[in-house]
Short mmCIF file of C-alpha atoms and ligand atoms in Angstrom, two decimals:
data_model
loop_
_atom_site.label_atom_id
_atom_site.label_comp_id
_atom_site.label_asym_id
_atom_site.label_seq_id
_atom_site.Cartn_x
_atom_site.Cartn_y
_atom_site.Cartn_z
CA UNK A 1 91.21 129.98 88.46
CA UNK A 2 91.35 129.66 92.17
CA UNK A 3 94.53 130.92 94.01
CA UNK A 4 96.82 129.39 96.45
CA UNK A 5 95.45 131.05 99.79
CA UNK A 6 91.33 130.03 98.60
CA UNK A 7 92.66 126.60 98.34
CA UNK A 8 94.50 126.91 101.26
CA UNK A 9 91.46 128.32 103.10
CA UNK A 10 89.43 125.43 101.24
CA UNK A 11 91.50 123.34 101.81
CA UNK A 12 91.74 124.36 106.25
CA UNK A 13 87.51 124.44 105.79
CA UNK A 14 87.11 120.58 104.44
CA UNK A 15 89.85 119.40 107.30
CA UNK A 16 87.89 120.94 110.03
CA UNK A 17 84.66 118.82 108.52
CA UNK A 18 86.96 115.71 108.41
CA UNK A 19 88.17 115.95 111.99
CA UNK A 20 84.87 116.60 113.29
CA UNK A 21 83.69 112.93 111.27
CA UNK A 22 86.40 110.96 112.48
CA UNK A 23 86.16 112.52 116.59
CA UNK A 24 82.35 111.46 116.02
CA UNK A 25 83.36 107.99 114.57
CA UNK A 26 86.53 107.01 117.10
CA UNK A 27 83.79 107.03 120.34
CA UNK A 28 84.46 104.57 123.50
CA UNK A 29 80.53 103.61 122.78
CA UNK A 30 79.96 100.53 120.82
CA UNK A 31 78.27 99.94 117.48
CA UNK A 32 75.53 97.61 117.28
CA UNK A 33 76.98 94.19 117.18
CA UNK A 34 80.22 94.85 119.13
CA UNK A 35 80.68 94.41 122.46
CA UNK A 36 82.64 96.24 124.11
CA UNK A 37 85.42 99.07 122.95
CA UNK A 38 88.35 98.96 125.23
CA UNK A 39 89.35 103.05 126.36
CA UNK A 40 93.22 102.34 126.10
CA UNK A 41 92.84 101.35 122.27
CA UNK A 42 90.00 103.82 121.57
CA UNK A 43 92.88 106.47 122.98
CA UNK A 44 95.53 105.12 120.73
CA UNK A 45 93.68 105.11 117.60
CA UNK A 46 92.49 108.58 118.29
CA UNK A 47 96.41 109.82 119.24
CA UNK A 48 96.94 108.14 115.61
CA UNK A 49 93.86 109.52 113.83
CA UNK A 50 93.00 113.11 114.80
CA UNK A 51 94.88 116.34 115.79
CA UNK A 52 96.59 117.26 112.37
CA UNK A 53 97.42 116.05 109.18
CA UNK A 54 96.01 118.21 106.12
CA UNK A 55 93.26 115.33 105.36
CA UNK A 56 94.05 115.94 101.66
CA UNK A 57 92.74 112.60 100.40
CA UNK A 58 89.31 113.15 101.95
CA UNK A 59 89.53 116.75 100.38
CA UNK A 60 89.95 115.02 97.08
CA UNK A 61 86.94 112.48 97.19
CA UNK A 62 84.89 115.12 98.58
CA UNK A 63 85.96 118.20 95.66
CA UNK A 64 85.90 115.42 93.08
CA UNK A 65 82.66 114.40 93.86
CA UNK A 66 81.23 118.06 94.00
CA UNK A 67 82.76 118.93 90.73
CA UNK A 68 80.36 116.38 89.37
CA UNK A 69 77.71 117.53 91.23
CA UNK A 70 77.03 115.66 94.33
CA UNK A 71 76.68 117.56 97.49
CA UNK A 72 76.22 115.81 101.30
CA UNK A 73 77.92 114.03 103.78
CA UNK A 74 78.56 110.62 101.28
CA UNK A 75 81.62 111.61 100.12
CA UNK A 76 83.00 113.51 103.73
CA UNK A 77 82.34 110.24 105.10
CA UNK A 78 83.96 107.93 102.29
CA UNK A 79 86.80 110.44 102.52
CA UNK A 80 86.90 109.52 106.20
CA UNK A 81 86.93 106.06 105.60
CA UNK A 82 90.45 106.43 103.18
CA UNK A 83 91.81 108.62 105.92
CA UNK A 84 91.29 106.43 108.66
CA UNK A 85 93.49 103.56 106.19
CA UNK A 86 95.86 106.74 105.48
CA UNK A 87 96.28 106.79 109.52
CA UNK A 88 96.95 103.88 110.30
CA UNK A 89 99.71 102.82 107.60
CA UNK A 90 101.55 106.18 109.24
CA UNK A 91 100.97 104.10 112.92
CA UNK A 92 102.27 101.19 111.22
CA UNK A 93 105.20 102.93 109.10
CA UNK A 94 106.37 104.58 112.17
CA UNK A 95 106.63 101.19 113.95
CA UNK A 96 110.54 100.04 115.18
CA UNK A 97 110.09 97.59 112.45
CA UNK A 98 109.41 99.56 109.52
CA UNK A 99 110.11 103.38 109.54
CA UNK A 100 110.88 103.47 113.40
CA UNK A 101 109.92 107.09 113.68
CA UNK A 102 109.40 108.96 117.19
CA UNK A 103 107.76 111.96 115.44
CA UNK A 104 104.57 112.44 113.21
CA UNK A 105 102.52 115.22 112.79
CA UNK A 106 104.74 117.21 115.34
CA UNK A 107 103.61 114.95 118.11
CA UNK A 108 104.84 111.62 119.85
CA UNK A 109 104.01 108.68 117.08
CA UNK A 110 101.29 106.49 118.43
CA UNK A 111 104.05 103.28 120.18
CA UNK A 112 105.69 106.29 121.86
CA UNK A 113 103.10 107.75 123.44
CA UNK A 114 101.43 104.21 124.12
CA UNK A 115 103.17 101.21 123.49
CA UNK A 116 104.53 98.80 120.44
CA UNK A 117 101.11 96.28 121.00
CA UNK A 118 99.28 99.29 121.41
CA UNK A 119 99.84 100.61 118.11
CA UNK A 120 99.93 97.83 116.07
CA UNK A 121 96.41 96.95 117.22
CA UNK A 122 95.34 100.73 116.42
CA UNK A 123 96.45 100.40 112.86
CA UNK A 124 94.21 97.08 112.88
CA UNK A 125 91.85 99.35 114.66
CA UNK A 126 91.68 101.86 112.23
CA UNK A 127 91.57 99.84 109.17
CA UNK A 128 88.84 97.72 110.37
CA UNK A 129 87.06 100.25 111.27
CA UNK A 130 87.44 101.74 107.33
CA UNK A 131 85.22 99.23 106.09
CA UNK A 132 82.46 99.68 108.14
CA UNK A 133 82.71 103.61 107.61
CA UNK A 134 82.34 102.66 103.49
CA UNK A 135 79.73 100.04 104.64
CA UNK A 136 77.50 102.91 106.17
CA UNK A 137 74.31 103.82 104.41
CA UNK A 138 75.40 107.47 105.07
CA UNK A 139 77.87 107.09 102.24
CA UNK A 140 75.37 106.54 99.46
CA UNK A 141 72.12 105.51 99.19
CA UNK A 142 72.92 103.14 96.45
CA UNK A 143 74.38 99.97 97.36
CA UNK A 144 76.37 99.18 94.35
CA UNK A 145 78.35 102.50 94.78
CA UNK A 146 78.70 101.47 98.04
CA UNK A 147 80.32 97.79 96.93
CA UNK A 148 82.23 99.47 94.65
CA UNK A 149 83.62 101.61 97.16
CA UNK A 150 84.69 98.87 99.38
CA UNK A 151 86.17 97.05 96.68
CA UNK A 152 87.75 99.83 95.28
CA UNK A 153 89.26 100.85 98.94
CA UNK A 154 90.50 97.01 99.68
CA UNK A 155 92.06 97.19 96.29
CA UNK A 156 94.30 100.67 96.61
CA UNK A 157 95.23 99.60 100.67
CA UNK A 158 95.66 96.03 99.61
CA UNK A 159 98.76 93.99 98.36
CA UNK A 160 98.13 95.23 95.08
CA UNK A 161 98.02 98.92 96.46
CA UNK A 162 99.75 100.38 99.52
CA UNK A 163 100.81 97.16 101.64
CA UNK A 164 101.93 96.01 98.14
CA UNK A 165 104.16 99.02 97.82
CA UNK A 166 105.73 99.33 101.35
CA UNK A 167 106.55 95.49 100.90
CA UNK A 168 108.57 96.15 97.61
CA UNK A 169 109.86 99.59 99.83
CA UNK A 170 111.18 97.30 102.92
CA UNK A 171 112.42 94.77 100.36
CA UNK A 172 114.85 97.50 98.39
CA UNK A 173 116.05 98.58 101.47
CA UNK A 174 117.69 95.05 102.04
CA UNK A 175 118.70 94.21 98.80
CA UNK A 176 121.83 94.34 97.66
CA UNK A 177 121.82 97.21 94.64
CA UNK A 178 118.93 100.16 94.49
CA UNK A 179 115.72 100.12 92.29
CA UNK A 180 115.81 101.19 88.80
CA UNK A 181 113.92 104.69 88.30
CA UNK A 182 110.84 102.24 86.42
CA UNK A 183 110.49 99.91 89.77
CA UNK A 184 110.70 102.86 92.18
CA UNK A 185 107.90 104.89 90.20
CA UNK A 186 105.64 101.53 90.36
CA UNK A 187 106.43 101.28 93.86
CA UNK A 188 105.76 104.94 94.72
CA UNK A 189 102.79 104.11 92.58
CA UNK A 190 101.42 101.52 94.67
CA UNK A 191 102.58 102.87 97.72
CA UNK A 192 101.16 106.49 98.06
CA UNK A 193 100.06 106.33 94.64
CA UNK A 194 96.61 104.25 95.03
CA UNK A 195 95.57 105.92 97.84
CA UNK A 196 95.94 109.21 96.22
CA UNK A 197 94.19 108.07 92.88
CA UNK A 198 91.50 106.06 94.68
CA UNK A 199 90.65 109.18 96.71
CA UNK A 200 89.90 110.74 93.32
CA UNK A 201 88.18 108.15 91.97
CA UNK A 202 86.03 107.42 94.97
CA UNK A 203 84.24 110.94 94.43
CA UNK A 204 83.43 109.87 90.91
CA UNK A 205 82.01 106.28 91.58
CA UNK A 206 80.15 107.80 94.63
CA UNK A 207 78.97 110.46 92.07
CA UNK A 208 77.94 108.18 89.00
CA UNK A 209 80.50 109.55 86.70
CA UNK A 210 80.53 108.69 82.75
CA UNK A 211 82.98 105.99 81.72
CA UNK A 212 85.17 108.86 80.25
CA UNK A 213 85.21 110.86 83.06
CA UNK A 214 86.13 108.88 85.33
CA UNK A 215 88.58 107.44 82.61
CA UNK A 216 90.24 111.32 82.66
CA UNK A 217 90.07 111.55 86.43
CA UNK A 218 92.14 108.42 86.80
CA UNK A 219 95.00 110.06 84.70
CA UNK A 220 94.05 113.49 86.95
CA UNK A 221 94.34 111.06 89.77
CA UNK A 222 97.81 108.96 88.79
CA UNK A 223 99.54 111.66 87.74
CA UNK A 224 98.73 113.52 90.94
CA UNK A 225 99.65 110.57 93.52
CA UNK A 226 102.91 110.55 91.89
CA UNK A 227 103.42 114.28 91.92
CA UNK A 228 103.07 113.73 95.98
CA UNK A 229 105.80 111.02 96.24
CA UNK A 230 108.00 113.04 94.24
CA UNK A 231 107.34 116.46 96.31
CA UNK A 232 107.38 114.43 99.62
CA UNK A 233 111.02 113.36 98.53
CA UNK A 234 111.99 116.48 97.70
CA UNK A 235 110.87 117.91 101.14
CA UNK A 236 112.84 115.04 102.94
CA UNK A 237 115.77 116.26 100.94
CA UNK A 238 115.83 119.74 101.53
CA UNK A 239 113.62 120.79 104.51
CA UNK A 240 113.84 120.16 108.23
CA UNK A 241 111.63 118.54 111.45
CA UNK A 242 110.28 121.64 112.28
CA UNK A 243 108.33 122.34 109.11
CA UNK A 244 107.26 118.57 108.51
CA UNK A 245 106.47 117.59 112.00
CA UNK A 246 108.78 114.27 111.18
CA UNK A 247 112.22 113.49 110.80
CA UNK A 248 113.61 114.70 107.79
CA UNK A 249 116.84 113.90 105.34
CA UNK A 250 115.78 109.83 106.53
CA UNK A 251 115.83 108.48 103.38
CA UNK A 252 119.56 109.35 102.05
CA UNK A 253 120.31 108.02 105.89
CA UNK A 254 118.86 104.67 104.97
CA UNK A 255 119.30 104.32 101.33
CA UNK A 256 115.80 104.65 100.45
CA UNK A 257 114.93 104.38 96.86
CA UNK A 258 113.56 107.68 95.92
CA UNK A 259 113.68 109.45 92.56
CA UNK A 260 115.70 112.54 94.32
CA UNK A 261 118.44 110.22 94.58
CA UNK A 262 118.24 108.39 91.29
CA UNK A 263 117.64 111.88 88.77
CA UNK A 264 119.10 114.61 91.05
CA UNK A 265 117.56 117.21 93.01
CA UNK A 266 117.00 119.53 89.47
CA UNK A 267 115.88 116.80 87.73
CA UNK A 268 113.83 115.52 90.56
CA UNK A 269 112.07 119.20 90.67
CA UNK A 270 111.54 119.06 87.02
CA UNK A 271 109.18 116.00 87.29
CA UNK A 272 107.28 117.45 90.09
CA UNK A 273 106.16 120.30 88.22
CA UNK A 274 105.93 118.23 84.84
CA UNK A 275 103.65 115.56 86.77
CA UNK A 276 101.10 118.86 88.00
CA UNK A 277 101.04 120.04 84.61
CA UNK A 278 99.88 116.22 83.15
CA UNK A 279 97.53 116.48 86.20
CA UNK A 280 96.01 119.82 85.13
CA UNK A 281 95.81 118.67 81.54
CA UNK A 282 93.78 115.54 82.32
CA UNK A 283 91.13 117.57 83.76
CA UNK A 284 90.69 118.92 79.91
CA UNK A 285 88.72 115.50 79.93
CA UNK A 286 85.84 116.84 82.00
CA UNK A 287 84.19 119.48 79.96
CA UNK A 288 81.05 121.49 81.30
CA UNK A 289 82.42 120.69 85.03
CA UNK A 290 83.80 122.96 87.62
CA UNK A 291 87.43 121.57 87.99
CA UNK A 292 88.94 124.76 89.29
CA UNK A 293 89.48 123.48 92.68
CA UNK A 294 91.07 119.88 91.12
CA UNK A 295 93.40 121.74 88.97
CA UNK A 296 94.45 124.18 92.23
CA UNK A 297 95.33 120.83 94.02
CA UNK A 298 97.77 119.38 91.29
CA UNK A 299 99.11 123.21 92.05
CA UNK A 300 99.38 123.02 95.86
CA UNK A 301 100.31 119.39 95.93
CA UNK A 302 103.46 120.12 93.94
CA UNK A 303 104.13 123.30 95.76
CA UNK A 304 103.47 122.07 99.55
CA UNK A 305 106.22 122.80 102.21
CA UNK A 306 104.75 120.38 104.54
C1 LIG B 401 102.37 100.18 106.85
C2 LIG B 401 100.96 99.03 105.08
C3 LIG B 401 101.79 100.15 105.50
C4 LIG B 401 102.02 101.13 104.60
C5 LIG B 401 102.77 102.33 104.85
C6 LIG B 401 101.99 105.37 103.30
C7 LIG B 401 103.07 104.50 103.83
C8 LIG B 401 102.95 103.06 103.56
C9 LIG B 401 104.09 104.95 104.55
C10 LIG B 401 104.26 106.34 104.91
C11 LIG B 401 105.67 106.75 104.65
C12 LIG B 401 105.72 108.00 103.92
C13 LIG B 401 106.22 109.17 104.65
C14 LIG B 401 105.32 108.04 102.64
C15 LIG B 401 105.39 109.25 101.86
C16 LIG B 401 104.08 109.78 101.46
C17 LIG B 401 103.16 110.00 102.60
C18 LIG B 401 102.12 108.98 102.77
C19 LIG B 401 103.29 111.08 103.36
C20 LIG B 401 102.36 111.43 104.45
O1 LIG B 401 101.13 111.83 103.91
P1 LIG B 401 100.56 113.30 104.15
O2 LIG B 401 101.59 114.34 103.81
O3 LIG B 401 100.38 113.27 105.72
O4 LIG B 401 99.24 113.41 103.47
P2 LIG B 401 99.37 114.07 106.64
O5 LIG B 401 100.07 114.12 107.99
O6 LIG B 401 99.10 115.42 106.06
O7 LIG B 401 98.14 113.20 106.69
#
């Protein structure tokens, strides 16, 4: 079993890697086929990209991948490609007309420190540039994995996925009475939810998993998405700016539907830990692989203080 501070340590080792991808990907120089890349958007994409964040879905796709026994730079750089949608639906959330957050990752958010046009066109930027990151040979030499990939990345960031799930968000903000507990789990689901799970499952398509392993690391990977939401809801609740590097105790300002409000903060707790335990258990469908650092993320993901 692997113990808080190794993950933690892991965990600090496989962000460096990450950054170190994305500072090499976000260059002023153009790829073959553009034309030019202009330096004030370059600048804002890389305010919105690196300097922080714990790059936890990249960990994922790359740990996932290794416990089924692919090593390299594939999965770093698929991992990349998710974080690089991850970053810019935070440039886009923070936006006046969405979140309209000042603070993210305890710095300026990107249409602070640049402008509104700036930073929508960095989100566009950044997802964009996502699919030619999966596109890249780098990722695998087998171009079905690679298609699969794509697909599988469109899907989880898509409208059935994350832009989905924000929508249904923005939309229960302005409605007249709050979600039920059922909608706001399959809006959580599709909101941070796919991009969590698809992280997961990346790894195992990259890696050629069996039908039943990958069947078990999409209940790992569910169960574990919604274990974030829950814990991220919780920290809004009870913790403050200084430890989450973004405004805090927002969502019972604004309504939000979040399962703190609708169970209680006990209850709310309760589910966490129940939802790492269910994410633990699924990895009982992987037998003969090393899962030990999977099963010490459902563990850190529902203990996280930031
Ligand atoms: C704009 C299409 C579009 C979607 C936005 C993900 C999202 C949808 C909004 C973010 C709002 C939010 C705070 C959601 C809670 C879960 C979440 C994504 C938290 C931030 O992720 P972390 O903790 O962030 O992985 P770091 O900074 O570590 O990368």
């Amino acid at each position: 079993m692997m113990d808080a501070s190794e993950f933690e340590t892991l965990l600090g080792v496989r962000a460096r890697a990450c950054e170190a991808a994305l500072d090499a990907l976000l260059t002023a120089t153009p790829a073959p086929g553009e034309i030019a890349r202009p330096e004030r958007l370059v600048a804002a994409m890389r305010h919105g990209a690196l300097g922080g964040g714990k790059r936890l879905r990249p960990f994922l796709t790359v740990e996932t991948a290794r416990a089924l026994g692919l090593e390299g730079e594939g999965p770093l750089l698929a991992g990349c490609a998710l974080e690089l949608i991850h970053c810019y639906s935070l440039v886009h959330d923070d936006l006046p007309a969405m979140d309209d957050d000042d603070l993210r990752r305890g710095r300026p958010t990107v249409h602070v420190a640049y402008d509104e046009a700036s930073a929508i066109l960095a989100g566009d930027g950044l997802l964009t540039l996502a699919f030619d990151v999966i596109c890249d040979e780098r990722v695998s030499a087998d171009p079905a994995r690679r298609l699969a990939a794509a697909q599988g990345l469109a899907r989880a960031a898509g409208i059935g996925g994350m832009a989905g799930g924000q929508a249904l968000d923005l939309a229960a903000e302005t409605a007249g009475a709050p979600l039920s507990a059922e909608d706001t789990m399959q809006m959580q689901a599709m909101k941070t939810g796919a991009l969590i799970a698809f992280a997961v499952d990346q790894g195992a398509i990259l890696a050629g998993a069996s039908d039943a392993e990958r069947a078990s690391l999409a209940r790992y990977g569910r169960a574990l998405g919604a274990c974030f939401q829950i814990a991220d809801d919780i920290l809004d609740a009870e913790s403050d700016a200084a430890t989450l590097g973004k405004r805090a105790g927002k969502d019972a300002g604004r309504n939000k539907a979040t399962l703190v409000a609708l169970l209680g903060l006990p209850a709310a707790k309760a589910r966490r830990e129940a939802l790492a335990r269910e994410a633990e258990a699924a990895l009982a469908g992987l037998p003969g692989r090393d899962v030990a650092v999977l099963a010490a993320a459902a563990r850190f993901v529902a203990s996280r203080r930031n």
